[in-house]
Tab-separated table of C-alpha atoms and ligand atoms in Angstrom:
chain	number	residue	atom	x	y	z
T	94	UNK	CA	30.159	10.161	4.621
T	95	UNK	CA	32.196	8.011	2.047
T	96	UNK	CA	30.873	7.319	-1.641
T	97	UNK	CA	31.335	3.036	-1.384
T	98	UNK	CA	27.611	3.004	-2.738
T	99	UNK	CA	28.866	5.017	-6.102
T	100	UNK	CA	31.806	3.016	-6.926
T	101	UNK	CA	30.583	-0.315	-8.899
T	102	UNK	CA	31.023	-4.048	-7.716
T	103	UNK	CA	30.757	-4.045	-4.263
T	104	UNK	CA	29.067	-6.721	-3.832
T	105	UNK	CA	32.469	-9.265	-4.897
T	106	UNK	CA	34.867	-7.190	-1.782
T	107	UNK	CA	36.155	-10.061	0.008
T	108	UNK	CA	35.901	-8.368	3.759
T	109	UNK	CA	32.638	-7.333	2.800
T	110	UNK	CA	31.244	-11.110	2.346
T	111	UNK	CA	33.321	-12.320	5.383
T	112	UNK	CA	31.494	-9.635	7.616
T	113	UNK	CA	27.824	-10.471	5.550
T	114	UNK	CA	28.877	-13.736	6.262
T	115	UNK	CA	28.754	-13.197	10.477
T	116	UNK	CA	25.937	-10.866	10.410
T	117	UNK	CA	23.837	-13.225	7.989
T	118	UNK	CA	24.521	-16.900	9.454
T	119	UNK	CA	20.723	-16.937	10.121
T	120	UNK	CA	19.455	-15.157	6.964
T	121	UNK	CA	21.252	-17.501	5.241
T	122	UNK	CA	19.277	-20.254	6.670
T	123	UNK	CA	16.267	-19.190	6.867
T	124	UNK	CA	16.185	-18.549	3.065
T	125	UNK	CA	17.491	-21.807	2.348
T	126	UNK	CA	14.364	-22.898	3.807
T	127	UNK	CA	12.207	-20.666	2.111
T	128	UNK	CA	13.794	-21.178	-1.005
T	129	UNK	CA	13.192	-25.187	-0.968
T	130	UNK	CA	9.213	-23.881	0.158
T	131	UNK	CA	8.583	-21.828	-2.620
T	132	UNK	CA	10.404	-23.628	-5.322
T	133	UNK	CA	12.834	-21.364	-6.643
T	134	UNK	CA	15.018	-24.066	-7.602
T	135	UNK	CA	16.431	-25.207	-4.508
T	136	UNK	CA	19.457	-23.663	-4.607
T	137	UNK	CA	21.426	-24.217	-1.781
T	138	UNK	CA	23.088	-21.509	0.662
T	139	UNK	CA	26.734	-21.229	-1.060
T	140	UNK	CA	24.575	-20.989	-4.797
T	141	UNK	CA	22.516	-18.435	-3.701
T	142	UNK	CA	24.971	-16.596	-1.989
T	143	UNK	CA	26.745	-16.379	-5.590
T	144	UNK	CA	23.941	-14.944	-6.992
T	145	UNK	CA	24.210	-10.837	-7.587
T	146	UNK	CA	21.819	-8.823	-8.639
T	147	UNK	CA	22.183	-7.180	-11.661
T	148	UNK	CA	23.381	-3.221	-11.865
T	149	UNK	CA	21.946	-0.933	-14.234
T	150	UNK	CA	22.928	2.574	-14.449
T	151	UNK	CA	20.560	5.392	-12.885
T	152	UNK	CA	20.331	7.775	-15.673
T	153	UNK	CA	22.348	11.299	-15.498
T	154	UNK	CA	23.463	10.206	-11.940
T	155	UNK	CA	25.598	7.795	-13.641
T	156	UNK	CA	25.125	6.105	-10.183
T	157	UNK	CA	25.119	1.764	-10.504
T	158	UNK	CA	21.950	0.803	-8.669
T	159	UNK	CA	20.958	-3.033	-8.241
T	160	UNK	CA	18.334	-3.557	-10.543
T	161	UNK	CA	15.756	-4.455	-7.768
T	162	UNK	CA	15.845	-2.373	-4.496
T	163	UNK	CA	13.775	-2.202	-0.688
T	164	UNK	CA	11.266	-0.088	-0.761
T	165	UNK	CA	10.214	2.346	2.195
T	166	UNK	CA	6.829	1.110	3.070
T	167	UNK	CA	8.730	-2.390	4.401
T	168	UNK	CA	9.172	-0.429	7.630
T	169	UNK	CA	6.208	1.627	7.782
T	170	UNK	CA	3.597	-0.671	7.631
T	171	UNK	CA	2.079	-3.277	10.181
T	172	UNK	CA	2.781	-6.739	8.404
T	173	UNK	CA	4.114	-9.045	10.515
T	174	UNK	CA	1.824	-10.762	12.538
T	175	UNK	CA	2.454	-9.839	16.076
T	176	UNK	CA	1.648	-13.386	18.061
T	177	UNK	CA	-1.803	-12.052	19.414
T	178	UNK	CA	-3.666	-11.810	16.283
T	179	UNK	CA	-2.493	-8.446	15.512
T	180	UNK	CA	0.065	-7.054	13.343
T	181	UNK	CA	3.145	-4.796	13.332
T	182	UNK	CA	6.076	-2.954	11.647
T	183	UNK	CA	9.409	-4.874	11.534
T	184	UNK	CA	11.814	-4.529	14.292
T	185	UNK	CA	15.314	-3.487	13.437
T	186	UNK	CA	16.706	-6.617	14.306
T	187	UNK	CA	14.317	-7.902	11.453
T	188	UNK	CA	15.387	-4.999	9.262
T	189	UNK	CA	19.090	-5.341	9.951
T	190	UNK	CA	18.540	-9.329	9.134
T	191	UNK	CA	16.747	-8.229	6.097
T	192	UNK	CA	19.143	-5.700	4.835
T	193	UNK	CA	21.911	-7.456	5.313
T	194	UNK	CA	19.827	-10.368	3.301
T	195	UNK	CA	19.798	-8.058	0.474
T	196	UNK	CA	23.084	-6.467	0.819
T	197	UNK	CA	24.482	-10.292	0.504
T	198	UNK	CA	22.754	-10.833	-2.967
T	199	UNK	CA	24.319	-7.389	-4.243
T	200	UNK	CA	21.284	-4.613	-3.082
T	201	UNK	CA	22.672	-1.548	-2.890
T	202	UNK	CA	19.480	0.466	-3.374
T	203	UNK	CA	17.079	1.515	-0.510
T	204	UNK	CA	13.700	3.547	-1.719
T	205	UNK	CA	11.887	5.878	0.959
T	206	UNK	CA	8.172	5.540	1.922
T	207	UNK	CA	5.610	8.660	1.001
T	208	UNK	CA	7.013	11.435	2.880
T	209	UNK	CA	4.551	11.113	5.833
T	210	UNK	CA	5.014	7.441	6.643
T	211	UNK	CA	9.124	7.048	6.829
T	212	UNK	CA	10.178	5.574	9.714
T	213	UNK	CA	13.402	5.939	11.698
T	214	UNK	CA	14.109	1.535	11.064
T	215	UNK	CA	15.989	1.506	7.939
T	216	UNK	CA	18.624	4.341	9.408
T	217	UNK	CA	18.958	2.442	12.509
T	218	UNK	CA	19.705	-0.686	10.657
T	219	UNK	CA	22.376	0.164	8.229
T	220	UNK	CA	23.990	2.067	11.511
T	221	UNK	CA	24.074	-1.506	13.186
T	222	UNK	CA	25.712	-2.612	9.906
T	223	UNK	CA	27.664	0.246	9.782
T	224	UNK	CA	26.721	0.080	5.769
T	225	UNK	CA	25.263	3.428	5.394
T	226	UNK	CA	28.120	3.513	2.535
T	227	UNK	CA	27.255	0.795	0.961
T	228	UNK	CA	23.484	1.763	0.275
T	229	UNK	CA	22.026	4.334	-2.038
T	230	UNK	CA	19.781	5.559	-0.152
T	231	UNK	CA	16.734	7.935	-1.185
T	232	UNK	CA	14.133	10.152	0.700
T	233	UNK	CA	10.822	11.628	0.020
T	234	UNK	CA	10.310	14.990	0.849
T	235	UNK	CA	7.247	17.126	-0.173
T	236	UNK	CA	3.362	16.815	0.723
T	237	UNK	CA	0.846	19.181	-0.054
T	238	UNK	CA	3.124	21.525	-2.699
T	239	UNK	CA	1.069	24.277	-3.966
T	240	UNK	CA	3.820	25.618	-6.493
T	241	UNK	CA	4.406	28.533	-4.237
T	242	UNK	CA	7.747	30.248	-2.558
T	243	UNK	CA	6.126	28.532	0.600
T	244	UNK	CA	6.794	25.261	-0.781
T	245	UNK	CA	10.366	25.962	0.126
T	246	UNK	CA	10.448	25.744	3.597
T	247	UNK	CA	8.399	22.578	3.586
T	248	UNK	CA	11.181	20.952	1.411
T	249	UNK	CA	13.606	21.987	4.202
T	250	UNK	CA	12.150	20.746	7.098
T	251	UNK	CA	11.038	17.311	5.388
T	252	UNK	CA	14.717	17.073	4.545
T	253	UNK	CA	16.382	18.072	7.680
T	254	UNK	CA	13.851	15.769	9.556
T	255	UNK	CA	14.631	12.550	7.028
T	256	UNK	CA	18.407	13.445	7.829
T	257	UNK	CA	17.973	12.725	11.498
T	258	UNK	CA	15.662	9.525	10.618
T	259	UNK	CA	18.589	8.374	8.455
T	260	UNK	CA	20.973	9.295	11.064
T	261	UNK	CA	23.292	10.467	8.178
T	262	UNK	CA	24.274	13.726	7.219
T	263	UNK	CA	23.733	13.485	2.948
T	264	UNK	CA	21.325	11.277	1.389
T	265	UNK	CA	21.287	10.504	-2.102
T	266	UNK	CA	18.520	10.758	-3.520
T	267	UNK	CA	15.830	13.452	-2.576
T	268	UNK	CA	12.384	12.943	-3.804
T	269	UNK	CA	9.334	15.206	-4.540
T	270	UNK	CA	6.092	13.497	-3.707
T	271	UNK	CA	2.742	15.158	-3.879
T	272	UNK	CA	-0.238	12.649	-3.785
T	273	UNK	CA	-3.135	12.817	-6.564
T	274	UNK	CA	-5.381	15.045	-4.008
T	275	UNK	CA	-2.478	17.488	-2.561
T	276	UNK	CA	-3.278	20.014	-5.019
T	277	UNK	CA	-6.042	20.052	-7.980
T	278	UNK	CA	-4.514	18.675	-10.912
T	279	UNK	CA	-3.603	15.318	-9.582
T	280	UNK	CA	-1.022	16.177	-7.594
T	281	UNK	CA	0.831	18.170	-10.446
T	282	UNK	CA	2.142	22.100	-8.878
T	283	UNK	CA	4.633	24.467	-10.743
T	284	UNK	CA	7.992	22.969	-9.412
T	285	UNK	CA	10.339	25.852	-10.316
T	286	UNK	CA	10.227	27.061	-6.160
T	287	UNK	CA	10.634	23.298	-5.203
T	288	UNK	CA	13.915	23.185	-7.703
T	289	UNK	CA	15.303	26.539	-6.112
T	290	UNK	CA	15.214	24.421	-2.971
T	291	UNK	CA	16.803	21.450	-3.516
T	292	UNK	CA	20.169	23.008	-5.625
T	293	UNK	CA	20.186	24.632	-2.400
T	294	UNK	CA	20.505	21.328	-0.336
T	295	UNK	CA	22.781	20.272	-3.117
T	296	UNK	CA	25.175	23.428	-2.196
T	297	UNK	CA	24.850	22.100	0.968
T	298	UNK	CA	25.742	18.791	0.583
T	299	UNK	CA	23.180	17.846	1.924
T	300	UNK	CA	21.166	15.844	-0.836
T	301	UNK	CA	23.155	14.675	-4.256
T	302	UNK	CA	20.598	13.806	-6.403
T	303	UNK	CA	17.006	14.818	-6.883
T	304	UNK	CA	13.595	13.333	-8.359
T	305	UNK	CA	9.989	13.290	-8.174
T	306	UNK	CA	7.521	10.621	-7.599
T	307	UNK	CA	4.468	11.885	-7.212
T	308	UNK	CA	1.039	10.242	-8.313
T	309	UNK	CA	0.497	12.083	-11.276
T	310	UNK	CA	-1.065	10.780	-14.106
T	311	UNK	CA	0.676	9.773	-17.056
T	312	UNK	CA	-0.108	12.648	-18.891
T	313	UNK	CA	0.647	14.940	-16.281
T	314	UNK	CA	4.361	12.890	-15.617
T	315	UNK	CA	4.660	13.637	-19.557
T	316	UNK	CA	3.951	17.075	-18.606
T	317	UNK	CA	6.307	17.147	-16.093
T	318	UNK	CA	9.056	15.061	-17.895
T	319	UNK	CA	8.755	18.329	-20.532
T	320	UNK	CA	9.111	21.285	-18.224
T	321	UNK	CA	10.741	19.931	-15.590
T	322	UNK	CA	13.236	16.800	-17.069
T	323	UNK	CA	16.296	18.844	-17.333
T	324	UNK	CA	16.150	20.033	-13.950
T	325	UNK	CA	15.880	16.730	-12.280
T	326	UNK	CA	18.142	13.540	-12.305
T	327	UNK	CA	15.414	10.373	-11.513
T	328	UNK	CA	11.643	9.811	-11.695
T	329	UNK	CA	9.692	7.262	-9.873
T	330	UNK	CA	6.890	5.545	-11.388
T	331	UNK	CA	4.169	2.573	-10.509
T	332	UNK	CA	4.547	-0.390	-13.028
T	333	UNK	CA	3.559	-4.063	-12.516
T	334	UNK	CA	2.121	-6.741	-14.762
T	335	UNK	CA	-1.831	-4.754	-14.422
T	336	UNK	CA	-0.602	-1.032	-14.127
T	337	UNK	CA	1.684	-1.302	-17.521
T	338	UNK	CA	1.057	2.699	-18.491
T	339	UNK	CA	4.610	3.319	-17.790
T	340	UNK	CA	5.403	1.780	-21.181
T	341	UNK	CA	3.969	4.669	-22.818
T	342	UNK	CA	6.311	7.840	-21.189
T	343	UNK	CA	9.345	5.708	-19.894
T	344	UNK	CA	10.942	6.493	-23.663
T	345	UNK	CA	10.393	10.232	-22.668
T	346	UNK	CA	11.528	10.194	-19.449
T	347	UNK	CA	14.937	8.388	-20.756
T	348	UNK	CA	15.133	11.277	-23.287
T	349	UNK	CA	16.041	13.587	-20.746
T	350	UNK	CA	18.437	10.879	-18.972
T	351	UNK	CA	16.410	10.893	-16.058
T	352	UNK	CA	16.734	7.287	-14.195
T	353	UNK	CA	13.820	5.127	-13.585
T	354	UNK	CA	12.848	4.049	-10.139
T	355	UNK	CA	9.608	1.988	-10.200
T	356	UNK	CA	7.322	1.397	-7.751
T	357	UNK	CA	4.498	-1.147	-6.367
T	358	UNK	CA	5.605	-4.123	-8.236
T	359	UNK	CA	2.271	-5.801	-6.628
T	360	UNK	CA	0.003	-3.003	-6.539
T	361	UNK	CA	1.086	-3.497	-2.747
T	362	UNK	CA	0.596	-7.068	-2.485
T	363	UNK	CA	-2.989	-6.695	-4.164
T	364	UNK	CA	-2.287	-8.529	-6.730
T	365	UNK	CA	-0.756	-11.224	-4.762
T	366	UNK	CA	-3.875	-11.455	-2.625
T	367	UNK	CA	-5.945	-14.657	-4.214
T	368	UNK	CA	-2.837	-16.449	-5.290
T	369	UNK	CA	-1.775	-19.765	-4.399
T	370	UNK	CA	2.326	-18.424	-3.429
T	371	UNK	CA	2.328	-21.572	-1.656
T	372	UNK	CA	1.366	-23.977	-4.338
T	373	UNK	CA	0.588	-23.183	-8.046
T	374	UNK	CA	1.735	-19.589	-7.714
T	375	UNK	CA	5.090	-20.433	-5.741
T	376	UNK	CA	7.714	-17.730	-7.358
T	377	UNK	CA	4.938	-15.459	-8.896
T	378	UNK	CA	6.683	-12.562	-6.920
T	379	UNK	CA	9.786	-12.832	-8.149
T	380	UNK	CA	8.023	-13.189	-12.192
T	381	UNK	CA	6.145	-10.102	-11.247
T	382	UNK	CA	9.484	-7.869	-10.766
T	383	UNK	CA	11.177	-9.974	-13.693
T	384	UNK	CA	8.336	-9.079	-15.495
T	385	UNK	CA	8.929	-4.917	-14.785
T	386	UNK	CA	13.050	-5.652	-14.689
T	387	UNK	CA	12.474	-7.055	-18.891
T	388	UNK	CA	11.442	-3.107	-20.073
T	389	UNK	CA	14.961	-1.692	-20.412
T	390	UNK	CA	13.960	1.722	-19.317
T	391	UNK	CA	13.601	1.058	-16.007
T	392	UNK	CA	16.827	0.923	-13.634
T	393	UNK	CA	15.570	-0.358	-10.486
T	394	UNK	CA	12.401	-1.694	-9.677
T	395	UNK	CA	11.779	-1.168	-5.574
T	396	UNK	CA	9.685	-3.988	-4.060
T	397	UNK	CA	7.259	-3.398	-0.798
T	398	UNK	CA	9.112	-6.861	1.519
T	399	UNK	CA	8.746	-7.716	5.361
T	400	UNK	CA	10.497	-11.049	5.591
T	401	UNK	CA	14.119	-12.669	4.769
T	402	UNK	CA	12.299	-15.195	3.106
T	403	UNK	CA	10.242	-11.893	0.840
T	404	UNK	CA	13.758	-10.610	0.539
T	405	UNK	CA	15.768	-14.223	-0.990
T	406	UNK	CA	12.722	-14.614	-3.271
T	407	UNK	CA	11.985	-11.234	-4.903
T	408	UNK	CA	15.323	-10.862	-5.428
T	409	UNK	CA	16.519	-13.512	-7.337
T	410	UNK	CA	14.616	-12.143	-10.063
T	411	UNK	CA	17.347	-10.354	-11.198
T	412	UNK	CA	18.702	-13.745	-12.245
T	413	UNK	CA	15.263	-15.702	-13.231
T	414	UNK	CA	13.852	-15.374	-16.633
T	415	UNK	CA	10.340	-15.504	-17.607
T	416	UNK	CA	9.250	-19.234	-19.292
T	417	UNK	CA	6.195	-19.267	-21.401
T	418	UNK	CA	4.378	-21.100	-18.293
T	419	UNK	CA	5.154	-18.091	-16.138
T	420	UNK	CA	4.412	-15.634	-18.552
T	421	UNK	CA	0.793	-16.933	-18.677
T	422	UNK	CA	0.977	-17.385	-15.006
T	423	UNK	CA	1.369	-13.447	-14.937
T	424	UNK	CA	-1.128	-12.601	-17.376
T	425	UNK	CA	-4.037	-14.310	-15.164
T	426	UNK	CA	-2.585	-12.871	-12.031
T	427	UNK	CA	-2.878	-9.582	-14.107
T	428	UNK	CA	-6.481	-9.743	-14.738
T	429	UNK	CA	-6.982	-9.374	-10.741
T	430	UNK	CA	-8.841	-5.865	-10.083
T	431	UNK	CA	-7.680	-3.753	-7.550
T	432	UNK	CA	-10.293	-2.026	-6.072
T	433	UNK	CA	-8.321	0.098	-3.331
T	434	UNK	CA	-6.345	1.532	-6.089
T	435	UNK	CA	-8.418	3.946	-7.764
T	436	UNK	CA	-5.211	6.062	-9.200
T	437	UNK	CA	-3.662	3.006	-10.234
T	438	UNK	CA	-6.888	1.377	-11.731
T	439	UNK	CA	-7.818	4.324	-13.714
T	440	UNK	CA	-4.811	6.145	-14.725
T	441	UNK	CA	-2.431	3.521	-15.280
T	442	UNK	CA	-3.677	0.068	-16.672
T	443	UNK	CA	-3.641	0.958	-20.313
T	444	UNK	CA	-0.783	1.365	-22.730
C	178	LIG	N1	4.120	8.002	-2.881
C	178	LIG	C1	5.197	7.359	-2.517
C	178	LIG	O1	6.065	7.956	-2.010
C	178	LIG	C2	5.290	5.915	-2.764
C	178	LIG	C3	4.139	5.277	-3.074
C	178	LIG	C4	4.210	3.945	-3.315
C	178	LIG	C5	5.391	3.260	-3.269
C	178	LIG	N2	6.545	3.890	-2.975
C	178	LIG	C6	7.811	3.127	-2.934
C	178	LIG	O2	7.678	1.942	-3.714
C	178	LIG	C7	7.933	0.786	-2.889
C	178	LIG	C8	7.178	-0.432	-3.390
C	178	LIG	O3	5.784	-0.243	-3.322
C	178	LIG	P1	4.862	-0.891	-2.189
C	178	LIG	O4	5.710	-1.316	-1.032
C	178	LIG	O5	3.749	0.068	-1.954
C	178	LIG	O6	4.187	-2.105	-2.893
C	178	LIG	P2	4.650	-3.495	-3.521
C	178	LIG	O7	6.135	-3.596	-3.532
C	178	LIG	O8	3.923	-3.590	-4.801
C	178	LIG	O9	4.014	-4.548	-2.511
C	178	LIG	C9	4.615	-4.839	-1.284
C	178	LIG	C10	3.832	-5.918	-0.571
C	178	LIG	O10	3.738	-7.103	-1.366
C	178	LIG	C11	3.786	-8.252	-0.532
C	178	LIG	N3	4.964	-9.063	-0.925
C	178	LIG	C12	6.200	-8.631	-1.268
C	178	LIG	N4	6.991	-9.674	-1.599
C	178	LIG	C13	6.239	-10.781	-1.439
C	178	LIG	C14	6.503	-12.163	-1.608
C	178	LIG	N5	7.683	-12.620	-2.019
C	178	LIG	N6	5.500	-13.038	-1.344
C	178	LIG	C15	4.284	-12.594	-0.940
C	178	LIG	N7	3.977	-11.302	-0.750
C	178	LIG	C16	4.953	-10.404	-1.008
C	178	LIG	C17	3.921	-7.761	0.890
C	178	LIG	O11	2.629	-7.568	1.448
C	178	LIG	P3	1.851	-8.598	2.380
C	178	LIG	O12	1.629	-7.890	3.646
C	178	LIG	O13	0.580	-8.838	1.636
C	178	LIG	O14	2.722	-9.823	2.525
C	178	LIG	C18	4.528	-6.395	0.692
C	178	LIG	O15	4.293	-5.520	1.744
C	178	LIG	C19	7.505	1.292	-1.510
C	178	LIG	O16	7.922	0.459	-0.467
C	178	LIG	C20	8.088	2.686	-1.521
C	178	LIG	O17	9.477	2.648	-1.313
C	178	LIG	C21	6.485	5.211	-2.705
């Protein structure tokens, strides 16, 4: 595998925009039209095809990651409505017209979805593109650690199994990921057998990088941040306009270098649920990751998207600022419960 996605700047490589150019004709359209629908400024084609997202640096990786990257769950989850009343997961045809979207405006980051939910799309995609290169791409690996020798061989199978998915022989980034109810203090184990594992994969070459993202609570990511920090390179952590608790351990987590991925810029879409995207809240979206993208501690803020249309919009945030209208947009929208979220709702509203 080559290293394009390390080196900075891709995004202005002539060759690359001629071939983004033939594979995205049809993007390109269609979020010309969504862009005049949901009054972003109606920028036309050849504007918004200027338009880069921003890079920030990842923390000790030193890697430059857009600012604003696709998040796993895109591909895992039934959200396109299927034509009989149903719904289902993106093709890759969709996901190759959506990545290449992305890869256009200067995305070079790709997030993973929990451990038990990837799906074998986004690999297939970037093969079509032949742009595994060009991508920073980043798996989740554990479920269920117990902080145990055991844990070990979980962490290799998840990986060699994402490998195959990925249809690439090194990712980048290799998550832990417990859930709050994998083991009994919210999700929180005794990492030191999960660390032996992954320098191993390093050795390997089969992983570069390595993280955890688990839903912790703050105090136990503080926790973690303390025993763990020097051992790991990123940390992935829920923050939108409602859950805003990441304010209160990002400054640790940057004191040990780590990067900062965040997650669930919408609480998964909850807290775009009783808007009006159409009318009074057209471009509350993009505000909502502009919103997570103004805290300088965070290097990349991954977004949950399932159309070209999700792709152009949420991703010209890195290049929309907040007005005082919008601001008080977002404060409304951030009064909106979430009531599926318990771990969000109780551990993470309050700075
Ligand atoms: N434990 C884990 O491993 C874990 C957990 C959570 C998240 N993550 C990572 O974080 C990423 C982001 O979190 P997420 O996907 O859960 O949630 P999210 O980004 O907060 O929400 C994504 C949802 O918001 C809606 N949306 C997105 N853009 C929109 C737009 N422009 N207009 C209207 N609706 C829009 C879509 O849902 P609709 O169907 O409503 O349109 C979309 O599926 C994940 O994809 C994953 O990579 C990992």
């Amino acid at each position: 595998m080559t290293d394009d996605a390390h080196k900075p700047d891709h995004s202005t490589e002539p060759s690359r925009r001629r071939f983004l150019r033939q594979v995205g004709q049809r993007t390109v359209a269609a979020g010309t039209t969504a862009a005049m629908l949901n009054g972003l400024g109606g920028a036309s084609a050849a504007e918004a095809s200027d338009r880069q997202v921003k890079r920030r640096v990842l923390g000790k990786t030193g890697l430059k990651v857009s600012e604003i990257g696709i998040g796993g769950h895109s591909w895992a989850y039934k959200q396109v409505p299927d034509g009989s009343g149903g719904m289902r997961v993106p093709t890759v045809d969709e996901a190759v017209e959506m990545i290449a979207a992305a890869m256009e405006m200067g995305v070079n980051f790709l997030d993973s979805c929990s451990a038990l939910s990837e799906s074998s799309t986004p690999g297939e995609a970037l093969k079509r593109l032949k742009a595994r290169d060009k991508f920073i791409v980043s798996i989740r690996v554990s479920h269920k650690m117990k902080g145990r020798k055991q844990d070990q061989e979980e962490i290799y199978k998840w990986t060699e199994d994402r490998l195959k998915l990925w249809q690439t022989d090194c990712v980048d980034l290799c998550l832990l990921c417990n859930t709050e109810n994998d083991t009994p203090e919210s999700g929180y184990w005794d990492m030191s057998y999960s660390i032996e594992a992954l320098d191993k994969l390093k050795q390997q070459g089969k992983i570069r990088y390595t993280g955890f993202g688990c839903h912790f609570t703050p105090a136990l990511f503080l926790k973690a941040f303390d025993k763990f920090g020097d051992d790991f390179d990123i940390c992935s952590i829920p923050y939108n306009v409602r859950h805003i608790a990441a304010k209160t351990i990002l400054p640790a987590a940057k004191k040990k270098k780590l990067g900062v991925i965040t997650i669930k810029p919408f609480a998964r879409g909850s807290l775009l649920k009783k808007r009006d995207l159409a009318g009074a809240d057209a471009g509350l979206p993009r505000d909502m990751i502009s919103y997570v993208l103004e805290d300088e501690n965070v290097d990349c803020c991954t977004c949950g998207v399932h159309t070209v249309e999700q792709v152009r919009e949420n991703f010209s945030a890195s290049w929309t600022g907040l007005t005082p209208d919008r601001r008080e947009r977002l404060g409304l929208a951030a009064a909106t419960p979430c009531p599926g979220y318990r771990w969000l709702e109780e551990g993470w509203r309050y700075v």
